[in-house]
């Protein structure tokens, strides 16, 4: 049954005061806080244009490799955006809209370098920096010398924007507010190259009227669900009751309600304070559809190499191996197995993933992509039951020796310096993008 709120002019007027009153509570909870959200504009494309002046003045898009079936737009500059080029659309569609579109292959090492350089600038002003992807970050400048109101906070944001442009050649939009949710809302409000302040007095005049979908954590499904009840703006979310949001959306509904009222008090988390790693995984779309168990074996080994290496790098072992399968018609399925003993062995992870696949898949259609994720992590020094079988103890010892040797060689000479024979059986699949 669909329920519609009767949102009349009278209701809107009567709710306005209540919304402002609730917003005052959010401002009170965050009194004295000054939070920035910094968003590097059109990041990938902007980095490419900064490094290659010949690209400037042209519509530019960063894309994946067509040959590896990653032929989609990952980022575009403002000139490409004017032609209607969109992120995540396939290349041929983008070229139809903009025949002169210049395509540049993605280079994540370059983007990581620029991301780190931007963060170094942020650290000149505060040590409370929380990355949110490569191109975004929250900064807590509360207590920073000279910051005592939103006007002085805006001046500091403008200074950071100037430095990003001067030192990196990139533009950035910075939102300034009293909590993380509204700071991000502010940075999205005006782009590119802008500072936007959402102080408490802007709630009734701007924030409350913004679409619900503008607020972080409101995805398409949540937006659709809210619309069924006639709720389309942040202010309308704020006017709902906690009991309604709890019964309709569960805990996430209450979280959403408090965010809409400005009651988010979550701290800006320093990089060194991030929660411990909960899982490690990797997935890849194959250069061609996987057609048999041998194809899957190759992909599982390539992915397990990545996952196992990262486990050992972090000094961790896993107790559970998960396998995700995406079929050629894009249907997805996920399965997992709990191991008898925790492991960081590439072989164990690869063979477990293959075993899962064989037990659940009947080859009714080809497979487009495979993913491996390990969870239930523990320290590498976690005690394990020693096998009573000599051959099993010896195999475990050999696994550890081989993995450590391979890790050392690749660290010194590069990832491709040493490859297992199993991943060399098909030259096309060997070219799968596995980070």
mmCIF file of C-alpha atoms in Angstrom, residues 26 38 42 79 83 98 113 215 309 378:
data_model
loop_
_atom_site.group_PDB
_atom_site.id
_atom_site.type_symbol
_atom_site.label_atom_id
_atom_site.label_comp_id
_atom_site.label_asym_id
_atom_site.label_seq_id
_atom_site.Cartn_x
_atom_site.Cartn_y
_atom_site.Cartn_z
ATOM 1 C CA UNK A 26 21.718 20.429 15.247
ATOM 2 C CA UNK A 38 37.130 19.612 -0.154
ATOM 3 C CA UNK A 42 36.753 16.626 -12.361
ATOM 4 C CA UNK A 79 34.016 21.196 -21.787
ATOM 5 C CA UNK A 83 28.248 18.271 -24.560
ATOM 6 C CA UNK A 98 30.921 14.857 -28.687
ATOM 7 C CA UNK A 113 50.271 11.170 -6.449
ATOM 8 C CA UNK A 215 22.377 14.650 0.724
ATOM 9 C CA UNK A 309 49.818 -10.095 -1.008
ATOM 10 C CA UNK A 378 42.930 -11.822 12.430
#
